CSV table of C-alpha atoms in Angstrom, one decimal:
chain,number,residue,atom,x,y,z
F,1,UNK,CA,59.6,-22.9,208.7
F,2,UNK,CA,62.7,-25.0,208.6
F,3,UNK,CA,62.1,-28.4,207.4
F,4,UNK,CA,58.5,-28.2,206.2
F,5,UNK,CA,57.9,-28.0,202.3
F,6,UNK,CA,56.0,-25.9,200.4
F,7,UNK,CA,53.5,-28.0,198.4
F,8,UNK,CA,52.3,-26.7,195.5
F,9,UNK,CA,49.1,-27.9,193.8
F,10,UNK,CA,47.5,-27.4,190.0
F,11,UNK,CA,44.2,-27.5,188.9
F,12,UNK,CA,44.3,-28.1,185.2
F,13,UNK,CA,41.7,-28.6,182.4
F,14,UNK,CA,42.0,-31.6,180.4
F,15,UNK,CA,40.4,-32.7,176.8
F,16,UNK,CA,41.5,-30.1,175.3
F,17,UNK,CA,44.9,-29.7,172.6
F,18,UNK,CA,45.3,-28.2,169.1
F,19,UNK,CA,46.1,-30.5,165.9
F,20,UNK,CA,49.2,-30.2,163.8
F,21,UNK,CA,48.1,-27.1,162.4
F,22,UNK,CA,47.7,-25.5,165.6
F,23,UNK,CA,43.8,-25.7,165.6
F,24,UNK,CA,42.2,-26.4,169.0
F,25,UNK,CA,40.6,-29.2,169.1
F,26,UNK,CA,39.7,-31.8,171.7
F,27,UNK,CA,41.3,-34.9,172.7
F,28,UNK,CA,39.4,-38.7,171.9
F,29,UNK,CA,37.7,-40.6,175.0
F,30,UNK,CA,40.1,-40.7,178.5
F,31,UNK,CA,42.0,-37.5,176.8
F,32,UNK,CA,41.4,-35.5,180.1
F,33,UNK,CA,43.3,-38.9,181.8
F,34,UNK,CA,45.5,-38.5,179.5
F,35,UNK,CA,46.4,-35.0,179.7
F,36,UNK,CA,46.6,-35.2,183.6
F,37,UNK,CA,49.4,-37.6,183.0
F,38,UNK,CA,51.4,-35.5,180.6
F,39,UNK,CA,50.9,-32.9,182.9
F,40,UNK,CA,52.1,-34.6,185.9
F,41,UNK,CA,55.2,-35.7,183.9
F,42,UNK,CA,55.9,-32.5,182.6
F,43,UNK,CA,55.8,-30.6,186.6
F,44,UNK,CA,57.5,-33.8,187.2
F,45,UNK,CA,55.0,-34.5,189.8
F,46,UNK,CA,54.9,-36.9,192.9
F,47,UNK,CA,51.3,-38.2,191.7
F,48,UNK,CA,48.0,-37.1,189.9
F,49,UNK,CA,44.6,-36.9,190.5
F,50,UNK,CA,41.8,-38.1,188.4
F,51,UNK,CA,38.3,-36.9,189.4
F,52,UNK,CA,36.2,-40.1,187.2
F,53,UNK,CA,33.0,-39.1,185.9
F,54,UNK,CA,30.4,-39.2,188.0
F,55,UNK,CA,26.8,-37.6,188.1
F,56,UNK,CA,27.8,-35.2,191.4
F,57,UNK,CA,29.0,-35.7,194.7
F,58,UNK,CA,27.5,-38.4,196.8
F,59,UNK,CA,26.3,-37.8,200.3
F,60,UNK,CA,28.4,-41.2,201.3
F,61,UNK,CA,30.1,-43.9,199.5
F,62,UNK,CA,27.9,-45.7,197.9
F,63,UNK,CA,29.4,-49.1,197.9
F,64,UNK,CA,29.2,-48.8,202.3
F,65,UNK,CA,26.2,-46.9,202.6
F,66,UNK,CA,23.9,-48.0,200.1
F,67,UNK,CA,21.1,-45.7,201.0
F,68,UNK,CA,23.3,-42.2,200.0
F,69,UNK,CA,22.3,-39.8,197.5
F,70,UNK,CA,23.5,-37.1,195.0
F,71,UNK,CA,23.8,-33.7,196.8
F,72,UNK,CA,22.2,-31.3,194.7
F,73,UNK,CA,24.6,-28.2,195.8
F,74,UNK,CA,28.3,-28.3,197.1
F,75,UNK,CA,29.7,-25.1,198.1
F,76,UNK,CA,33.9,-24.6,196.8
F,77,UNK,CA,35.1,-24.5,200.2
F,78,UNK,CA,32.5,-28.3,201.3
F,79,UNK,CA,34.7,-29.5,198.1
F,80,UNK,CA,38.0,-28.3,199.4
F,81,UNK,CA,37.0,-29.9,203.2
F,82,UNK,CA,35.6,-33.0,201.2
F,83,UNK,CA,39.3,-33.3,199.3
F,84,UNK,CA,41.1,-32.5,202.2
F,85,UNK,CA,39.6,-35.2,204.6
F,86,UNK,CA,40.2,-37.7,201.2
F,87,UNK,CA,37.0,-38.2,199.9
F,88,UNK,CA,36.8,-40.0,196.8
């Protein structure tokens, strides 16, 4: 439709690179940070997203509800409702 954009999202892997001989090998603490933002530079991106690691998804945020808990299963599509209403 006229005036709307398409907006296109990747979902990349991080950590991972190959040394000067081209052997894989995986990147040094925050490498996954790190690759998002060459990625993001190279698609010449708007922004990036950084999941931080965290032991699972929590049933609330912690910091205003402090009696949530880890969910111990999260279907793809609850994470893809989750992302799209923001959670963090």
């Amino acid at each position: 439709s006229i005036g709307k954009e398409k907006k296109v999202h990747f979902v990349i892997t991080g950590f991972v690179a190959s040394n000067t001989q081209n052997v894989p090998t995986t990147l040094q603490r925050d490498g996954s940070d790190y690759s998002a933002a060459i990625f993001g530079r190279l698609f010449l991106s708007q922004g990036i997203t950084i999941w931080t690691d965290v032991n699972g998804v929590m049933s609330a945020d912690p910091r205003r509800v402090p009696s949530s808990y880890t969910l111990t299963e999260v279907s793809f599509n609850e994470a893809m409702e989750l992302a799209y209403f923001g959670a963090k």
